[in-house]
Each structure stands twice: as C-alpha cells, then as structure tokens.
Tab-separated table of C-alpha atoms in Angstrom:
chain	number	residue	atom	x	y	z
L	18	UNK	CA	69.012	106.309	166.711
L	19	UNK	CA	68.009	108.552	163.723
L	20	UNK	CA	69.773	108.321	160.443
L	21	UNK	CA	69.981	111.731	158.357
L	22	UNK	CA	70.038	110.650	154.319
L	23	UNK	CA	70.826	114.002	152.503
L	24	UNK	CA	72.051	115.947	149.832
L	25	UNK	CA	75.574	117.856	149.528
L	26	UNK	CA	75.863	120.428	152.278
L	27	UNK	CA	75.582	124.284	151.150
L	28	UNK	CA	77.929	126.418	151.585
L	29	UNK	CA	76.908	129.806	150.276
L	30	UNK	CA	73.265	130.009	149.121
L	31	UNK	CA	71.316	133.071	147.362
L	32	UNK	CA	69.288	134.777	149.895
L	33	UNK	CA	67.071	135.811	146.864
L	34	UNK	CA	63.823	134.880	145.503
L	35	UNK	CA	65.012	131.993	143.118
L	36	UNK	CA	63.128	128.940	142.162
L	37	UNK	CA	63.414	126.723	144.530
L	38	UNK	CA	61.738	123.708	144.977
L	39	UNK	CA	62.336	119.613	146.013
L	40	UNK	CA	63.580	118.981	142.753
L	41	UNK	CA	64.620	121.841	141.468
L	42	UNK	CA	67.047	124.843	142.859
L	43	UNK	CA	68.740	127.816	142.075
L	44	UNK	CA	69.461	129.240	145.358
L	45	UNK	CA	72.569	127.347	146.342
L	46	UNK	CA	75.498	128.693	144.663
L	47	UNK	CA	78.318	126.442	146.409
L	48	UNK	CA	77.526	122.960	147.475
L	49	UNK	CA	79.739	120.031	148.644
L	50	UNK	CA	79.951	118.905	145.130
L	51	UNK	CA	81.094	121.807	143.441
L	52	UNK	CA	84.362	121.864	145.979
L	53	UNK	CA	84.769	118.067	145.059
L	54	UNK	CA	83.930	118.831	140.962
L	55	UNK	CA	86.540	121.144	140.966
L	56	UNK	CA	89.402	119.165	142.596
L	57	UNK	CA	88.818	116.648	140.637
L	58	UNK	CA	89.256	118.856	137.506
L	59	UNK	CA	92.616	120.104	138.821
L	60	UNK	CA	93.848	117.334	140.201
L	61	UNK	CA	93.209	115.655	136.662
L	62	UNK	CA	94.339	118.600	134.796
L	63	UNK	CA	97.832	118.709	136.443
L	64	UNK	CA	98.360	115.279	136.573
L	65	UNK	CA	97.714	115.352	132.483
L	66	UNK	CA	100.293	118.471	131.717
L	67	UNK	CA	102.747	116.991	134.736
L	68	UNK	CA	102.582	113.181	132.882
L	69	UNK	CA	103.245	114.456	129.534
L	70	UNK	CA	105.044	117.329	129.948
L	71	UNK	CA	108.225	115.158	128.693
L	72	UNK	CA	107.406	112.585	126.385
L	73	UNK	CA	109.932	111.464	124.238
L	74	UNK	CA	110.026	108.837	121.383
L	75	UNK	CA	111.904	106.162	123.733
L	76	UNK	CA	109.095	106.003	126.453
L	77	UNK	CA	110.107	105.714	130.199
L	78	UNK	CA	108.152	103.222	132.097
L	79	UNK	CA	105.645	106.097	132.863
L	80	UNK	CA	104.975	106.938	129.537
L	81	UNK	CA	104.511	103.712	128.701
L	82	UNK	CA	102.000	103.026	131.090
L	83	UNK	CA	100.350	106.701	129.944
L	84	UNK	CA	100.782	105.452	125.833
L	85	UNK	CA	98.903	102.434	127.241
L	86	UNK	CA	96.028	104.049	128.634
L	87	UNK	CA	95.672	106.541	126.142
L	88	UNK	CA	95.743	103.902	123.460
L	89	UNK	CA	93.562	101.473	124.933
L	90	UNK	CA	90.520	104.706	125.260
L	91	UNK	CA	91.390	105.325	121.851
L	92	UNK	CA	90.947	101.381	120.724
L	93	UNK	CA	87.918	101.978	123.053
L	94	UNK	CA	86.700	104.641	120.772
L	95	UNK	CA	87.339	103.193	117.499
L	96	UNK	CA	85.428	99.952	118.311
L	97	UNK	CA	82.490	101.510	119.842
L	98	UNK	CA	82.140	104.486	117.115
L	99	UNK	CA	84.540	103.527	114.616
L	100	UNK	CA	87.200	105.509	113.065
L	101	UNK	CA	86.107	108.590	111.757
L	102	UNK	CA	84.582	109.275	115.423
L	103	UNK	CA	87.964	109.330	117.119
L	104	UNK	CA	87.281	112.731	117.567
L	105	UNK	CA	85.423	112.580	120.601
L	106	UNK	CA	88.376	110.514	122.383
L	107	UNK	CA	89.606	113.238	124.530
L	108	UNK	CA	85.748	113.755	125.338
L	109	UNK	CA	85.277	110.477	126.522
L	110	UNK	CA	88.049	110.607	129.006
L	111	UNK	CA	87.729	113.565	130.742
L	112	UNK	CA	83.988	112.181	131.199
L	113	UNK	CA	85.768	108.338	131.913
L	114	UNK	CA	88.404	110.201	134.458
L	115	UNK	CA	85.694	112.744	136.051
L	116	UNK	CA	83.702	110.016	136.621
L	117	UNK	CA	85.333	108.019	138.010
L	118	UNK	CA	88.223	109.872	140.291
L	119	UNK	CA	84.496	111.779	141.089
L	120	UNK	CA	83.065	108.690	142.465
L	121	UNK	CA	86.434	107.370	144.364
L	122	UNK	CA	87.175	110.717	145.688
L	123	UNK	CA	84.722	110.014	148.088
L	124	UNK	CA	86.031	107.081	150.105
L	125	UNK	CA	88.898	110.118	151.308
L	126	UNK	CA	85.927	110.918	153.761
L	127	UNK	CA	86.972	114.333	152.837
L	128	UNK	CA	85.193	114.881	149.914
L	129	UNK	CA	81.695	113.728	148.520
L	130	UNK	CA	81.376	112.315	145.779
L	131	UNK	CA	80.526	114.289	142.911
L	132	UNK	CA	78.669	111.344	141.188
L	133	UNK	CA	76.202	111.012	144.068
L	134	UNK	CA	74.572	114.705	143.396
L	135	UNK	CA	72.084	114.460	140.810
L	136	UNK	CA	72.861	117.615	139.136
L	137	UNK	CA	76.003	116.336	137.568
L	138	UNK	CA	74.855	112.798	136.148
L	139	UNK	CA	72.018	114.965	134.617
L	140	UNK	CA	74.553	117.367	133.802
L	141	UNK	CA	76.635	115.259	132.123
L	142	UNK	CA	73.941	113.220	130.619
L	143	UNK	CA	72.714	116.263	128.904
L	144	UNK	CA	76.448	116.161	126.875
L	145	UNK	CA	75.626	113.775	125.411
L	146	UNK	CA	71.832	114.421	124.487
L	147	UNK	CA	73.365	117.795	123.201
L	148	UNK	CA	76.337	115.425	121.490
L	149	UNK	CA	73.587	113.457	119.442
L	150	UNK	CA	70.974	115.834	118.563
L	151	UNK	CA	73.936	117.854	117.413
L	152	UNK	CA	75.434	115.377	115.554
L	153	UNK	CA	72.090	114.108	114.254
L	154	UNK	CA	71.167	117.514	112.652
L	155	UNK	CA	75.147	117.702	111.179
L	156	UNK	CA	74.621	114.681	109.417
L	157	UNK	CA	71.236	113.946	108.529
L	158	UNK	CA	70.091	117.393	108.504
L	159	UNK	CA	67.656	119.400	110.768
L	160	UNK	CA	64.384	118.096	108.762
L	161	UNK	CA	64.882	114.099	108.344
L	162	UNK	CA	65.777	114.120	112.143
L	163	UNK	CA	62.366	115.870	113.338
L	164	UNK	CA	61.155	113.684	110.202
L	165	UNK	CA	62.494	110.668	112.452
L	166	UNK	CA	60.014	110.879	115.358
L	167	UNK	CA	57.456	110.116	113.058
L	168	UNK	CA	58.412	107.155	112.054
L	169	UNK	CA	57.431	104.140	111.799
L	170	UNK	CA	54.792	105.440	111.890
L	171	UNK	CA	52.760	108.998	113.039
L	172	UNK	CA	51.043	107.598	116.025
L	173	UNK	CA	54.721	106.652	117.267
L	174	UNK	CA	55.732	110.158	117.468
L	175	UNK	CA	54.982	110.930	121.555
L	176	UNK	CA	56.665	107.301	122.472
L	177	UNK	CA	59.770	108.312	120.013
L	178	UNK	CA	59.514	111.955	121.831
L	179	UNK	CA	59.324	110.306	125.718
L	180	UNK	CA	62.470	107.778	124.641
L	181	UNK	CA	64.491	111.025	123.425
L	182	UNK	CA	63.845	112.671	126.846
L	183	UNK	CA	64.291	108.836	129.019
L	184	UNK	CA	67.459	107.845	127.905
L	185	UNK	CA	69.553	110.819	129.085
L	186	UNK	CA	67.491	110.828	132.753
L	187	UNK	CA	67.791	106.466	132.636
L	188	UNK	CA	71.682	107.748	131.923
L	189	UNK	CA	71.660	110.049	134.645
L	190	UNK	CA	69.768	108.197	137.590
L	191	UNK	CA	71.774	104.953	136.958
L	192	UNK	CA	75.117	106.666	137.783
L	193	UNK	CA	73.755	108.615	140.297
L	194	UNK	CA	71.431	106.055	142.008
L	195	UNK	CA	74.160	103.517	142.020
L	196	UNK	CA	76.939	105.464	143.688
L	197	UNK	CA	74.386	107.371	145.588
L	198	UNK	CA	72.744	104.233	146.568
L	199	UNK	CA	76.061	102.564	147.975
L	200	UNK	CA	76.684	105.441	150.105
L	201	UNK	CA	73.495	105.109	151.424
L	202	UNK	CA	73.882	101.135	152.116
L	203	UNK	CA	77.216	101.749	153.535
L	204	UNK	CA	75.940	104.007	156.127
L	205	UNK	CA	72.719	102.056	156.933
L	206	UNK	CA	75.009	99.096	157.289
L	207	UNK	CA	77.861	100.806	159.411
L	208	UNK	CA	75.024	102.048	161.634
L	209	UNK	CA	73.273	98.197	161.746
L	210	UNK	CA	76.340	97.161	163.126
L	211	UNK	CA	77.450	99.410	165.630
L	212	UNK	CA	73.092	98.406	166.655
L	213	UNK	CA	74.622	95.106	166.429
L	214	UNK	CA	77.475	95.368	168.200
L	215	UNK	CA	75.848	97.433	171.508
L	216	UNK	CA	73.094	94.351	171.472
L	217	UNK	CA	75.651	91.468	171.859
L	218	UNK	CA	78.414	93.180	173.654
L	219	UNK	CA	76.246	95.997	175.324
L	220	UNK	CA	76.211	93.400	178.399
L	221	UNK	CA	80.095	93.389	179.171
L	222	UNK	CA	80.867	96.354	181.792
L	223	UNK	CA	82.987	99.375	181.132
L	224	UNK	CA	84.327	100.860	178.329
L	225	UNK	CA	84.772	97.697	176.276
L	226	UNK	CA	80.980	97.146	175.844
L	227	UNK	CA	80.547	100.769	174.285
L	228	UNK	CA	83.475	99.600	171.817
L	229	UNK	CA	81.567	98.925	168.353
L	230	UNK	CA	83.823	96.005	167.035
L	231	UNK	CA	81.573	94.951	164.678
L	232	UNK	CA	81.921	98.158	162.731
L	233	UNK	CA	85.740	97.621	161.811
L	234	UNK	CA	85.982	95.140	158.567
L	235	UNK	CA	82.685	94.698	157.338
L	236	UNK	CA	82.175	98.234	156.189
L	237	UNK	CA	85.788	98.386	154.455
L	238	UNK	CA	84.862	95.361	151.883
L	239	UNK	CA	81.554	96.394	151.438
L	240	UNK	CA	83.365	100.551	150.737
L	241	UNK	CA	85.637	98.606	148.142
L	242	UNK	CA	82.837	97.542	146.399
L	243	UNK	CA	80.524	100.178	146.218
L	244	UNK	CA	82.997	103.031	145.665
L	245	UNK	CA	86.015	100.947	143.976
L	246	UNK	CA	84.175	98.524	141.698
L	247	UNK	CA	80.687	100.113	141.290
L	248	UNK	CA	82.048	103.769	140.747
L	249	UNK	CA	84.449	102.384	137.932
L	250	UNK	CA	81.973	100.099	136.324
L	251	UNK	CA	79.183	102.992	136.698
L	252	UNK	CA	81.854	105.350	134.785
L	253	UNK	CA	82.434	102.338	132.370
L	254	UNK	CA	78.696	101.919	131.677
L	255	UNK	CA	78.171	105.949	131.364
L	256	UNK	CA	80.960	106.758	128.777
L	257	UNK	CA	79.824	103.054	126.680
L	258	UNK	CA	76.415	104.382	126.221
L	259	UNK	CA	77.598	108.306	125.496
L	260	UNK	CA	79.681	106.463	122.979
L	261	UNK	CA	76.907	104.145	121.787
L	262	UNK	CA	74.441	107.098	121.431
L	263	UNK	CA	76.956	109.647	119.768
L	264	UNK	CA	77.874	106.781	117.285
L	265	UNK	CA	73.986	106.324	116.506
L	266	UNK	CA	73.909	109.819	115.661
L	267	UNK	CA	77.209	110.013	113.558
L	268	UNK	CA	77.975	106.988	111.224
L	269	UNK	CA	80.621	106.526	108.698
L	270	UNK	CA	80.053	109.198	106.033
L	271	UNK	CA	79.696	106.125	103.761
L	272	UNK	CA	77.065	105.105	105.101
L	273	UNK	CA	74.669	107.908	104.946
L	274	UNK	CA	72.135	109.209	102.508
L	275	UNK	CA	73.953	110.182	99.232
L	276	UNK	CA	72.988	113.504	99.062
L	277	UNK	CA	73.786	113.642	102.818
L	278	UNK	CA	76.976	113.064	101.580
L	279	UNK	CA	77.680	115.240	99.056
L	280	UNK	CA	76.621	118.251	101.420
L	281	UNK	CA	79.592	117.055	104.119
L	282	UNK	CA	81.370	116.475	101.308
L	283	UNK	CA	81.092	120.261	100.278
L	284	UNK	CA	81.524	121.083	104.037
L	285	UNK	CA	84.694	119.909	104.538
L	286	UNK	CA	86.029	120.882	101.695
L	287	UNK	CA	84.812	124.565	102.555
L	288	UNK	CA	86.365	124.001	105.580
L	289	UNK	CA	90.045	122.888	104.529
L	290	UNK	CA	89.931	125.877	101.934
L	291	UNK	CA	89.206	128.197	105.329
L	292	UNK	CA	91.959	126.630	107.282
L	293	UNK	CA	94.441	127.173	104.339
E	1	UNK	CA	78.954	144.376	146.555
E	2	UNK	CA	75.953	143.080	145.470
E	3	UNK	CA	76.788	139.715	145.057
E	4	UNK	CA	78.340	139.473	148.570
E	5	UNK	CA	75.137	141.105	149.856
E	6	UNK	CA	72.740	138.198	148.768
E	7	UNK	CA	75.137	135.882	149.114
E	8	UNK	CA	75.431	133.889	152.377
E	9	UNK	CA	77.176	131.303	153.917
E	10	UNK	CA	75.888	128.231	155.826
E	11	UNK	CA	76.877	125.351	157.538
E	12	UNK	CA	73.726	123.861	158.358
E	13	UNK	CA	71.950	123.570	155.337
E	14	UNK	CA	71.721	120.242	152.937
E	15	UNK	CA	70.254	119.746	149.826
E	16	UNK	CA	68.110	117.008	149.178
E	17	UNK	CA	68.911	113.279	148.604
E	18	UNK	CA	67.418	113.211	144.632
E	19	UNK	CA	67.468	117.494	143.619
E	20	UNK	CA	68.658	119.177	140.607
E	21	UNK	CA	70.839	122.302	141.183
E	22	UNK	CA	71.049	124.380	138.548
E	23	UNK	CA	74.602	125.804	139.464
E	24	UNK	CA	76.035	122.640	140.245
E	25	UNK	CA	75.130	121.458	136.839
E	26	UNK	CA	76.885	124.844	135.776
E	27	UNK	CA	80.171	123.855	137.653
E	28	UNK	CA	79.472	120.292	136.055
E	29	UNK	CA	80.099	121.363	132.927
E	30	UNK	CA	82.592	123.893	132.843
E	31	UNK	CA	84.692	121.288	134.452
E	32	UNK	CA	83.994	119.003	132.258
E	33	UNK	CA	84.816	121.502	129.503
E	34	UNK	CA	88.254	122.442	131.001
E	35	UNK	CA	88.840	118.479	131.230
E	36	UNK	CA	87.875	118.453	128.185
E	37	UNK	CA	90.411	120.775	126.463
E	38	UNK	CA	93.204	119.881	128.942
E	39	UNK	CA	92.999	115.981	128.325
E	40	UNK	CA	92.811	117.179	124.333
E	41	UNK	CA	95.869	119.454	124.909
E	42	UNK	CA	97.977	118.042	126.966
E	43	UNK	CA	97.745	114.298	126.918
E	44	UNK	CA	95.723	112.568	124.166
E	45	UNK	CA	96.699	114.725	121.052
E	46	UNK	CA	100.710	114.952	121.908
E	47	UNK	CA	100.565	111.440	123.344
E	48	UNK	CA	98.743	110.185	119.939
E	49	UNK	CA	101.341	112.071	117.692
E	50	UNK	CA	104.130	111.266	119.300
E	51	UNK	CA	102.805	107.293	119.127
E	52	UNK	CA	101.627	108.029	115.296
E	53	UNK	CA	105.626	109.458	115.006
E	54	UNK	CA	106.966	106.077	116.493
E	55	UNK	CA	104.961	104.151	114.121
E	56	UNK	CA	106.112	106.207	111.137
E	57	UNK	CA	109.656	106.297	112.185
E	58	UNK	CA	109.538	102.410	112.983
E	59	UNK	CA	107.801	101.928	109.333
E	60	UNK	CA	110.728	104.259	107.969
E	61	UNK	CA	113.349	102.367	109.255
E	62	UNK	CA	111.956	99.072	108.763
E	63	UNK	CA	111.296	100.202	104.649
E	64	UNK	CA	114.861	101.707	104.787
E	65	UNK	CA	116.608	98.746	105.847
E	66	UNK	CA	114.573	96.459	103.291
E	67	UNK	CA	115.949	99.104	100.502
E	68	UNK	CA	119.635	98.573	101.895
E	69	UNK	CA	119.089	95.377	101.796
E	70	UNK	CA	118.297	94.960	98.613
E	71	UNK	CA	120.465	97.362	96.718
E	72	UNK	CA	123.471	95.652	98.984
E	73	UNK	CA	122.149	92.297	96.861
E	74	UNK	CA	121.976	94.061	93.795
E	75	UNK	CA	125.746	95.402	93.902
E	76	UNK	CA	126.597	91.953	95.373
E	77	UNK	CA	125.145	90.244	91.914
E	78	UNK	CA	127.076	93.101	90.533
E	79	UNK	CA	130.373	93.015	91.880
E	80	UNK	CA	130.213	88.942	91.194
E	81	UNK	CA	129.593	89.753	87.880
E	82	UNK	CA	132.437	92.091	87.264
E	83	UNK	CA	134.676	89.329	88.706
E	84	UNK	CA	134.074	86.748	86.544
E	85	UNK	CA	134.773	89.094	84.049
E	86	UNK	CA	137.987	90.366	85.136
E	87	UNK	CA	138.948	86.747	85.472
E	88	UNK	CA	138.141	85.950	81.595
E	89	UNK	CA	139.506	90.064	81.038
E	90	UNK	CA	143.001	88.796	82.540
E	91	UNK	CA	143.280	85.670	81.006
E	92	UNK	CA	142.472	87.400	77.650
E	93	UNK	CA	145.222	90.142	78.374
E	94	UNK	CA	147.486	87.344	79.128
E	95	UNK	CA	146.894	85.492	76.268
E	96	UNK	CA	146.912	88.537	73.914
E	97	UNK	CA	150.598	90.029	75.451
E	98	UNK	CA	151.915	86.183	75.284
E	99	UNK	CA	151.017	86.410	71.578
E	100	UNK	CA	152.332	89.687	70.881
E	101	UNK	CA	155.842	88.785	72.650
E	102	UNK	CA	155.921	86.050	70.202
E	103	UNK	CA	155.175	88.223	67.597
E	104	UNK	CA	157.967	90.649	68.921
E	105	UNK	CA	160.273	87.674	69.188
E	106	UNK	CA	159.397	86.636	65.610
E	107	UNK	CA	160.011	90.113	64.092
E	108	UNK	CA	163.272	90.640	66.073
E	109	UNK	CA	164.878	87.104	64.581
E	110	UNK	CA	163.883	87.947	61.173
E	111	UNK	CA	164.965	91.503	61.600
E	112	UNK	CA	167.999	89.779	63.363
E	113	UNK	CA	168.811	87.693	60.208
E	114	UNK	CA	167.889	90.272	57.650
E	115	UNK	CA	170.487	92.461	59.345
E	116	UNK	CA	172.973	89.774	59.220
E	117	UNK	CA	172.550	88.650	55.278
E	118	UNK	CA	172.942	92.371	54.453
E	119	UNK	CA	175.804	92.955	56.776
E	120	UNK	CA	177.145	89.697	54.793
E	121	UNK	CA	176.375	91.000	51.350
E	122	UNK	CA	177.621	94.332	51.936
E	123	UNK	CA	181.200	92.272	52.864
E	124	UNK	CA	181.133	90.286	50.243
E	125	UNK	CA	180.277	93.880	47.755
E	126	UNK	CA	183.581	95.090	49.979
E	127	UNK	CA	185.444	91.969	48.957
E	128	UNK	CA	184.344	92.049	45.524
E	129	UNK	CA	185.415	95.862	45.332
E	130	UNK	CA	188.505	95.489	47.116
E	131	UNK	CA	189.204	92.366	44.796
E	132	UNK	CA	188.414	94.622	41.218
E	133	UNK	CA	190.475	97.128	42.890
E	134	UNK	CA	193.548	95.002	43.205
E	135	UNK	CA	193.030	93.818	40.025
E	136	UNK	CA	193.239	97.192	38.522
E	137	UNK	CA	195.926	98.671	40.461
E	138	UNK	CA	197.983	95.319	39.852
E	139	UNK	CA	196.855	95.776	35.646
E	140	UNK	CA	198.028	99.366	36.131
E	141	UNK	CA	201.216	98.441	37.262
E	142	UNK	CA	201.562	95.716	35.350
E	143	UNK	CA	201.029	97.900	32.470
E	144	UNK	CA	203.311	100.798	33.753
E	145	UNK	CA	206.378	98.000	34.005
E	146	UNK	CA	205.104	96.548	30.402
E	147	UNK	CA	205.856	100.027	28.810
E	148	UNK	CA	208.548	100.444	31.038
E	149	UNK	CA	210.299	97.344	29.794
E	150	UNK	CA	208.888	97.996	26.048
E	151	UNK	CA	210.215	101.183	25.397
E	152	UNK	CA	213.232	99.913	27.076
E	153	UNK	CA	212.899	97.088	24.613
E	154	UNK	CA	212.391	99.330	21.535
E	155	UNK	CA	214.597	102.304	22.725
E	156	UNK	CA	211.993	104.871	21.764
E	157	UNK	CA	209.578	106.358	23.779
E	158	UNK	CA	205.794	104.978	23.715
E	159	UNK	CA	203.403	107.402	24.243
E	160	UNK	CA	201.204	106.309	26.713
E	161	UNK	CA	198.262	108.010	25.399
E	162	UNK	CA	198.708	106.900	21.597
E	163	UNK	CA	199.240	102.968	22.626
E	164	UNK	CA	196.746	102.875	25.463
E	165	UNK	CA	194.209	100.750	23.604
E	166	UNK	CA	197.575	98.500	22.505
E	167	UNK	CA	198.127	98.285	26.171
E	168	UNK	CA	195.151	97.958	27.824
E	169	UNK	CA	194.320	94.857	24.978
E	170	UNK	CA	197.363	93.368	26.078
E	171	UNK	CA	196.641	93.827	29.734
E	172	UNK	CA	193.206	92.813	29.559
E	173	UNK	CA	194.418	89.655	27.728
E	174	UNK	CA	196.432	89.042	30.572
E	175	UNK	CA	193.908	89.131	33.374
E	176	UNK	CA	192.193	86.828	31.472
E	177	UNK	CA	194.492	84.254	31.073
C-alpha cells in the first residue's frame, strides 16, 4: 500500500523556462486551488448582494440573522482595534469568510481546500504585513518606523528584522499546516483502517471480507473536527492576529506622538477639503 | 496565440505538499480583493447604515415622544390653570351682573317715584290752575252781574272801563271774604 501526500493538482502549466523549484514556482498557471479560490469568491460574493439586496428597516428573520453577524464582526473589530479602526471591518470578513468557507469547501470531496496550499496563507499573510508596514509608515512616519528596528537597542536590529519577516510565515504555516495537516491525518487514518479492517476481517470468505467496515464512522468525526472545528478556529486565530498586528500599527490618533498628530491632523483635513 | 502556445494542460501533474506558487498567490489576492470590495459594497456598509438609521430613527422617536410628553404636561398645568380661573372669572361676572341688576332695580324705583311725585305735582299745578281759573271766571261774572244789577240800580250806565278799579276792589274784597 503506498500513500501519495501532495500538492493541488495542475491543470495548465507554462511550458516555459520559469523559476521553478521545491519551494518556489511560476510555471503552473491553474492549480486545484485557484478553481476552489475562485468559487469561494463567487459563491461569497452572490450570497452577499443576494442577502442584502432587500434590506429594509423592519428586518425579516434573515436580515436579522445577517444584522447579527455583521454586527457581531464589527463588535469584533472595535474590541480588538478599537473604534477609529472600524475601517478594516469589511477586510476582516472577506479574509474571516474566505477562510473559512476555503477550508470547509473541502469536505464536498469536490474541491480542495484552498487553505491547505501554501501560497494562499502566505498570500494572505502578506495582507497583512503590507496592512502594518503601511499603516506603520501612515502614522508614525517612514523614519521612526526604520528608527524602530533599532531599538532597544542597535545590536537588536537583525532579531527585530527576523521577527518582522517570522510573524507573517508563523501566520501563514499555522493556517496552512493545520488544515493541511488534518487532511493529511484523515487520509493516513482512513487508510489505517481499511489496513485494519482487511487484518481482522480479511479471514471471512467472499466479498464480505474485502468490505472495509472499519472505514465508515471513524473518519466522519475525526472530518468534523479537522475541517469543521479546526478550519473555523484556524480562520478565527488568522483574522485575531491580522487584527492584533494592524491595531499595533494604527492606534488611536490620541495616542500618538504630538507632532504625529498634527500631520494626520493636516491630512485629513486636506482630505475632506478634496472630497468637498 | 502565444499564450495558448506555452500553455498546456495536465492531468497528471501535482504540486508539492509545502510550495509557494506565485500565481496562486496572484489568484489569492485578487479574490480576496473582489471579497473585499463586494463584502464593503454590498453587505457591511448598507447593512451598517441601515442599522445606524434604526438607531437614529429609534433615538428620534424615543426623544419625540419624551417632547410630547412633556409639552402634553405643560398644557395640562395650563389648561388647569385657566380653569380655576374661569371658575373665580364666573363667579366674579355673577357677582358683578347681580350687583348691577340691583343697581338697575334701584335706579328704576327712584326713577319710578320721581316720575310719580312730578306726575302728582304737575296735577296738583292743574288743580291749582283750574281752581284760579274758576275763581276768575266766577269774579268775572260776578262782576258782570254786579254792574249789571248796579247800573240797573242807578239807572245810568257805568262804564266798565272808568269803574274797573271800583269793581275789581269790590270783587277782590269779595273773594276774600
């Protein structure tokens, strides 16, 4: 018995001379993932403009249940960031929703799940390095962040330089690894038990001995938890740090450097005159 | 056709278990960045104004109904007011049109009596005229059958004129006896 553990299939690869290494590709254009990325995204996206396509100021049950959801991300939001960050509420759900109808999708058997690719976790994890670097030069300004790797002191600045690059791949290989991971389990375990199964009822003649009973149940409870439960709690633990590290990078104007403040001070009011 | 021409499709081929593909990561974000602006779009920004609008409308009507209420206790203070008054405003409009009949009745009994002692005196003027009047058209006679029965006494004519003071002493001695 051999057991295969792989990537996404390809579909349509470059038949060029791209880089293309263990780690690292360029030469396959359409994978398994990107069919399952993108139904995702439209299955999302319709459900959104279906769902609120009438919403009225006396809910329905639906909307109710919609207000509810959409209230409790943006409660989410505001306790995690606070309230001038409730900006990056629709942000956080598309990541909270890709994630995890990316990770689910795959119990259809149909699809793959998105989440177990590498290339997305990193992908997405990248957001959000982009997210706080961004943020950090918008508020502090490009100088006192560089200035920041240097402290507390000089000698700190390669350790402050490895965290900056370690916390989006940590971000990326714990979503991936887990859902990845439970894939991986689920199929060592299904194949342990049909193993199982042909060594204590291998004996019995006919047909019935070749049945592998041991693979019905088993595999279904174990599925619910590493697709259901880890694959939400993965997408849970994803958007909570993307939050956590944005809000790092973007506290209460308050709080910041007074002359930090007078410049977004200036900013916005540049930018209210521009929208007028 | 250049793109078809490099371009080729498989069914074999898998990546591997832990790889980075750069065009998945691609595809990785621009979904995420259509998710993005559809979730913004479509369901968080309407969804959190038409909640905000709720709130507003519900903090509207709730204000609104705390004004009614208290302008409805503010007329009701009012209108209580005003009553009492038009109680004490009634009783004084009694009062004064009970006193001004009594005036009226007052007035129209003295004007009553006034009428009557001057319909009286003007009688007893009539009585008093009618009275001097008899008494002069009984003196004239009398003094018209005096000289009558003088000059039929003396057999001469008396000229009324020259004896009228003789007369008229004579008569006036009489009324006054």
């Amino acid at each position: 018995m051999e057991l295969n553990i792989t990537g996404p299939k390809v579909f349509w690869f470059f038949n060029l001379d791209l880089p293309d290494t263990s780690i690292f590709t360029m030469r396959n254009l359409i994978t398994q993932t990107t069919f399952t990325l993108f139904t995702v995204t439209i299955i999302l996206g319709i459900l959104a403009i279906v769902l609120t396509r009438k919403i009225t100021k006396r809910p329905g049950k639906l909307q109710v249940m919609l207000e509810k959801v959409v209230t409790m991300l943006y409660n989410m939001v505001e306790g995690t960031m606070g309230k001038h960050n409730l900006k990056f509420a629709p942000y956080i759900g598309a990541l909270f929703a890709s994630s995890v109808f990316g990770s689910i999708i795959g119990m259809t058997g149909i699809f793959r799940s998105s989440t177990a690719d590498l290339s997305v976790t990193l992908a997405w994890a990248l957001v959000t390095t982009g997210l706080v670097w961004a943020n950090n030069i918008k508020n502090f300004g490009l100088k006192a962040w560089l200035k920041g790797f240097t402290e507390p002191i000089f000698i700190m600045t390669p350790m402050n330089l490895v965290s900056e690059v370690a916390s989006p791949l940590a971000l990326a290989f714990r979503h991936f690894g887990n859902v990845a991971g439970g894939s991986v389990l689920t199929t060592l375990i299904y194949s342990a038990l049909a193993l199982l199964s042909s060594v204590i009822l291998g004996w019995i003649p006919g047909v019935i001995g070749q049945i592998p009973f041991f693979q019905a149940g088993i595999p279904a409870i174990l599925s619910i938890y590493f697709d259901l439960f880890s694959g939400f709690v993965q997408a849970l633990v994803f958007s909570l740090l993307t939050m956590v590290y944005i809000a790092g990078a973007s506290p209460a104007p308050e709080e910041l450097p007074e002359d930090r403040q007078e410049i977004i001070k200036k900013r916005e009011e540049k930018k209210l005159s521009k929208a007028k | 056709m250049g793109l078809l021409n490099v371009l080729e499709f498989t069914t074999e081929k898998f990546e591997n278990f832990v790889g980075v593909n750069f065009w998945t990561m691609i595809f990785a974000w621009v979904n995420l960045l259509i998710l993005y602006i559809l979730f913004k779009k479509f369901l968080f920004v309407p969804i959190k104004n038409m909640i905000d609008s709720r709130q507003k409308e519900i903090d509207d009507m709730y204000s609104d109904a705390e004004n009614a209420r208290k302008s409805a206790g503010e007329l009701k203070e009012e209108y209580e007011e005003k009553i009492s008054h038009a109680e004490e405003e009634s009783e004084q409009i009694l009062k004064t049109a009970v006193r001004r009949a009594q005036l009226k009745e007052e007035e129209i009994l003295r004007e009553a009596d006034k009428q009557a002692e001057r319909t009286m005196e003007r009688a007893h003027e009539q009585i008093e005229l009618e009275k001097k009047q008899a008494i002069n058209d009984v003196k004239n006679q009398v003094s018209a059958m005096a000289i009558g029965i003088a000059s039929a006494v003396i057999e001469r004519d008396v000229s009324e004129s020259e004896h009228k003071e003789l007369i008229d002493d004579f008569i006036g001695n009489m009324g006054n006896e």
